[in-house]
Tab-separated table of C-alpha atoms in Angstrom:
chain	number	residue	atom	x	y	z
R	1294	LEU	CA	0.000	0.000	0.000
R	1295	GLY	CA	3.023	2.224	-0.151
R	1296	LEU	CA	3.158	2.621	3.615
R	1297	ALA	CA	6.600	3.396	4.985
R	1298	ALA	CA	8.085	0.865	7.389
R	1299	PRO	CA	8.245	2.174	10.955
R	1300	ALA	CA	11.583	3.705	11.834
R	1301	PRO	CA	13.769	1.431	13.970
R	1302	ILE	CA	13.843	2.289	17.655
R	1303	VAL	CA	17.035	4.055	18.682
R	1304	SER	CA	18.674	2.615	21.786
R	1305	LEU	CA	19.310	4.986	24.677
R	1306	ILE	CA	22.160	2.692	25.795
R	1307	PRO	CA	24.214	2.317	22.594
R	1308	ALA	CA	27.204	0.839	24.448
R	1309	VAL	CA	25.222	-2.419	24.737
R	1310	THR	CA	25.025	-3.738	21.196
R	1311	ALA	CA	22.989	-6.436	19.506
R	1312	ALA	CA	26.248	-8.200	18.616
R	1313	MET	CA	27.142	-8.482	22.314
R	1314	VAL	CA	23.707	-9.747	23.245
R	1315	CYS	CA	23.715	-12.279	20.410
R	1316	ARG	CA	26.777	-13.820	22.055
R	1317	MET	CA	24.871	-13.936	25.354
R	1318	PHE	CA	21.962	-15.660	23.557
R	1319	PRO	CA	23.677	-18.222	21.290
R	1320	ASN	CA	20.443	-20.104	20.515
R	1321	THR	CA	18.295	-17.043	19.722
R	1322	PRO	CA	17.522	-15.628	16.254
R	1323	ALA	CA	19.549	-12.434	15.817
R	1324	ALA	CA	16.538	-10.686	14.279
R	1325	ASN	CA	14.588	-11.002	17.541
R	1326	ILE	CA	17.440	-9.416	19.480
R	1327	GLN	CA	17.909	-6.619	16.956
R	1328	GLN	CA	14.194	-5.854	17.088
R	1329	ASN	CA	13.589	-5.970	20.829
R	1330	LEU	CA	16.921	-5.066	22.468
R	1331	PRO	CA	16.414	-1.284	22.091
R	1332	VAL	CA	12.920	-1.619	23.589
R	1333	VAL	CA	14.279	-3.503	26.604
R	1334	LEU	CA	17.241	-1.161	27.147
R	1335	ASN	CA	15.129	1.972	26.803
R	1336	ALA	CA	12.719	0.693	29.471
R	1337	LEU	CA	15.622	0.537	31.953
R	1338	VAL	CA	16.430	4.243	31.655
R	1339	PRO	CA	13.446	5.964	33.405
R	1340	PRO	CA	13.705	3.801	36.578
R	1341	GLN	CA	17.490	4.386	36.628
R	1342	LEU	CA	18.415	0.776	35.975
R	1343	ASP	CA	20.814	1.802	33.209
R	1344	ASN	CA	23.965	0.510	34.899
R	1345	LYS	CA	25.968	-2.593	34.066
R	1346	SER	CA	24.712	-4.877	36.818
R	1347	MET	CA	21.016	-4.105	36.266
R	1348	ILE	CA	21.357	-4.340	32.475
R	1349	LEU	CA	22.987	-7.747	32.938
R	1350	MET	CA	20.199	-8.697	35.348
R	1351	ALA	CA	17.526	-7.776	32.818
R	1352	LEU	CA	19.170	-9.553	29.910
R	1353	ALA	CA	20.038	-12.684	31.893
R	1354	THR	CA	16.464	-12.811	33.178
R	1355	ILE	CA	15.181	-12.767	29.604
R	1356	ARG	CA	17.603	-15.574	28.711
R	1357	ALA	CA	16.220	-17.639	31.600
R	1358	GLU	CA	12.540	-16.828	31.095
R	1359	THR	CA	12.010	-16.202	27.363
R	1360	GLU	CA	15.159	-17.186	25.512
R	1361	SER	CA	13.569	-16.315	22.145
R	1362	PHE	CA	13.866	-12.614	23.145
R	1363	LEU	CA	10.154	-12.331	22.396
R	1364	PRO	CA	7.439	-11.747	25.013
R	1365	ILE	CA	5.469	-14.980	25.285
R	1366	SER	CA	2.704	-16.604	27.328
R	1367	GLU	CA	3.442	-19.423	29.752
R	1368	GLY	CA	2.644	-22.874	28.435
R	1369	GLN	CA	0.724	-25.543	30.289
R	1370	SER	CA	2.822	-27.945	32.332
R	1371	SER	CA	2.642	-30.174	35.377
R	1372	PHE	CA	3.747	-27.145	37.420
R	1373	ASN	CA	0.593	-25.179	36.661
R	1374	THR	CA	-2.066	-27.696	35.581
R	1375	SER	CA	-3.381	-30.770	37.435
R	1376	PRO	CA	-3.840	-34.078	35.584
R	1377	GLY	CA	-7.286	-33.799	34.025
R	1378	GLY	CA	-7.707	-30.298	35.421
R	1379	HIS	CA	-8.533	-27.170	33.479
R	1380	PRO	CA	-5.564	-25.116	32.219
R	1381	PHE	CA	-3.571	-23.388	34.982
R	1382	ASP	CA	-5.885	-24.676	37.735
R	1383	LYS	CA	-2.932	-24.954	40.124
R	1384	TYR	CA	-2.677	-21.163	40.044
R	1385	ASP	CA	-6.376	-20.456	40.675
R	1386	PHE	CA	-6.191	-20.314	44.466
R	1387	ARG	CA	-2.566	-19.195	44.847
R	1388	THR	CA	-3.182	-16.484	47.436
R	1389	ASP	CA	0.537	-15.657	47.397
R	1390	LEU	CA	-0.074	-14.481	43.804
R	1391	GLY	CA	-3.262	-12.653	44.770
R	1392	ASN	CA	-5.421	-15.047	42.772
R	1393	GLN	CA	-9.033	-15.388	43.884
R	1394	GLY	CA	-10.120	-18.615	42.181
R	1395	PRO	CA	-11.082	-19.514	38.600
R	1396	PRO	CA	-10.405	-18.104	36.080
R	1397	ASP	CA	-7.531	-16.184	37.707
R	1398	GLY	CA	-5.029	-18.995	37.105
R	1399	ALA	CA	-5.354	-18.842	33.325
R	1400	GLN	CA	-6.139	-15.129	33.250
R	1401	PHE	CA	-2.952	-14.174	35.063
R	1402	LYS	CA	-0.568	-16.877	33.849
R	1403	GLY	CA	3.012	-15.921	33.057
R	1404	ARG	CA	3.457	-13.421	30.236
R	1405	GLY	CA	6.047	-11.070	28.813
R	1406	PHE	CA	9.822	-11.055	29.065
R	1407	VAL	CA	9.809	-11.710	32.818
R	1408	GLN	CA	6.796	-14.083	32.810
R	1409	LEU	CA	4.737	-11.865	35.104
R	1410	THR	CA	2.391	-14.178	37.026
R	1411	GLY	CA	-0.575	-13.636	39.344
R	1412	ARG	CA	-3.272	-11.017	39.846
R	1413	THR	CA	-1.193	-9.058	42.365
R	1414	ASN	CA	1.784	-8.687	40.041
R	1415	TYR	CA	-0.406	-7.631	37.122
R	1416	ASP	CA	-2.050	-5.044	39.366
R	1417	VAL	CA	1.073	-3.703	41.107
R	1418	HIS	CA	3.347	-3.537	38.072
R	1419	GLY	CA	0.594	-2.403	35.727
R	1420	ARG	CA	0.027	0.588	37.992
R	1421	SER	CA	3.780	1.085	38.371
R	1422	ILE	CA	4.190	1.672	34.622
R	1423	GLY	CA	1.190	3.988	34.430
R	1424	MET	CA	-1.432	1.584	33.062
R	1425	GLY	CA	-3.835	1.729	35.985
R	1426	GLU	CA	-6.103	-1.338	35.843
R	1427	GLN	CA	-5.588	-2.005	32.123
R	1428	LEU	CA	-3.491	-5.137	32.727
R	1429	ILE	CA	-6.145	-6.566	35.033
R	1430	ASP	CA	-8.811	-5.938	32.401
R	1431	ASN	CA	-6.656	-7.101	29.467
R	1432	PRO	CA	-3.734	-9.251	30.682
R	1433	ASP	CA	-2.613	-10.075	27.133
R	1434	LEU	CA	-1.238	-6.531	26.910
R	1435	ALA	CA	1.695	-7.886	28.959
R	1436	ASN	CA	2.944	-9.509	25.746
R	1437	ASP	CA	3.235	-6.219	23.883
R	1438	PRO	CA	7.025	-5.759	23.581
R	1439	THR	CA	7.092	-2.192	24.905
R	1440	ILE	CA	4.801	-3.007	27.825
R	1441	ALA	CA	6.651	-6.280	28.485
R	1442	ALA	CA	9.948	-4.377	28.677
R	1443	GLN	CA	8.474	-1.836	31.100
R	1444	LEU	CA	7.083	-4.630	33.274
R	1445	LEU	CA	10.490	-6.319	33.337
R	1446	ALA	CA	12.048	-3.035	34.449
R	1447	SER	CA	9.361	-2.505	37.088
R	1448	PHE	CA	9.855	-5.990	38.502
R	1449	ILE	CA	13.627	-5.575	38.687
R	1450	LYS	CA	13.236	-2.126	40.266
R	1451	SER	CA	10.998	-3.579	42.979
R	1452	CYS	CA	13.866	-5.744	44.259
R	1453	GLU	CA	16.810	-3.620	43.078
R	1454	VAL	CA	18.471	-3.154	46.464
R	1455	ARG	CA	18.439	-6.875	47.260
R	1456	LEU	CA	19.571	-7.693	43.726
R	1457	GLN	CA	22.538	-5.335	43.979
R	1458	LEU	CA	23.581	-6.937	47.264
R	1459	ALA	CA	23.332	-10.453	45.815
R	1460	LEU	CA	25.224	-9.509	42.662
R	1461	ALA	CA	27.927	-7.666	44.618
R	1462	ALA	CA	28.434	-10.874	46.600
R	1463	GLY	CA	28.618	-12.888	43.385
R	1464	ASP	CA	25.533	-14.870	44.418
R	1465	LEU	CA	23.741	-15.385	41.113
R	1466	THR	CA	21.543	-18.088	42.631
R	1467	ALA	CA	20.123	-15.585	45.119
R	1468	ALA	CA	19.692	-12.968	42.392
R	1469	ARG	CA	17.770	-15.429	40.233
R	1470	LYS	CA	15.569	-16.445	43.165
R	1471	LEU	CA	14.578	-12.815	43.807
R	1472	VAL	CA	12.994	-12.666	40.352
R	1473	ASN	CA	11.898	-16.247	39.770
R	1474	GLY	CA	11.103	-17.338	43.303
R	1475	GLY	CA	13.226	-20.428	42.658
R	1476	SER	CA	16.033	-21.637	40.438
R	1477	ASN	CA	14.208	-22.290	37.162
R	1478	GLY	CA	16.506	-21.357	34.274
R	1479	LEU	CA	19.463	-20.740	36.589
R	1480	ASP	CA	21.924	-22.334	34.152
R	1481	ARG	CA	20.857	-20.028	31.318
R	1482	PHE	CA	20.742	-17.035	33.654
R	1483	THR	CA	24.261	-17.692	34.934
R	1484	ASP	CA	25.664	-18.311	31.469
R	1485	ALA	CA	24.195	-15.091	30.073
R	1486	TYR	CA	25.219	-13.006	33.091
R	1487	ASN	CA	28.824	-14.208	33.059
R	1488	LEU	CA	29.157	-13.871	29.278
R	1489	GLY	CA	27.659	-10.402	29.361
R	1490	SER	CA	29.891	-9.350	32.235
R	1491	SER	CA	32.917	-9.910	30.014
R	1492	LEU	CA	31.343	-8.193	26.980
R	1493	ILE	CA	29.518	-5.137	28.318
R	1494	PRO	CA	31.720	-2.203	29.361
R	1495	ASP	CA	31.737	-1.184	33.012
R	1496	SER	CA	30.443	2.264	32.066
R	1497	VAL	CA	27.508	2.083	29.683
R	1498	SER	CA	26.483	5.745	29.671
R	1499	ALA	CA	26.289	7.285	26.212
């Protein structure tokens, strides 16, 4: 139709390049990284997470949660769905996630770059990025790349102090647990963090 392609998003943290991140994500299509890296980096700037350790935290979290570097929805598994149960029924009454019964389990399943899960997280971090109740009303918005990047930044910001302490102590297991609640994806997280630590300059300011 003769419509011009949208202009590529300019990264506010140019010292962190797609080439570097491709090395941190050896199994990920380069096109996904080139498309979404600027969106992720730019979301780290307003909450002042634009320093090496928090950039590494964000990128390593994506490697652990959504290695495709695309925001995705959580799939069904034995961790979230009972044998013969309806999808995500194990989440329905998870009061620690703020869920209030069906259909909250499926409605607020993991989404985005950080796999945001649970009614409380959708509410708290949706408000944190200025969306009010929109994520509660339309949880699929968490898979929009720009919103997903802002939610990742919001989640990291919420535990920034504890993350910095864990990272300063070299305790990547503790850092992963602060975001994931466990050790899922720890091997990918650790690999990406350590690779990135050797690639990304100590000072990333433009």
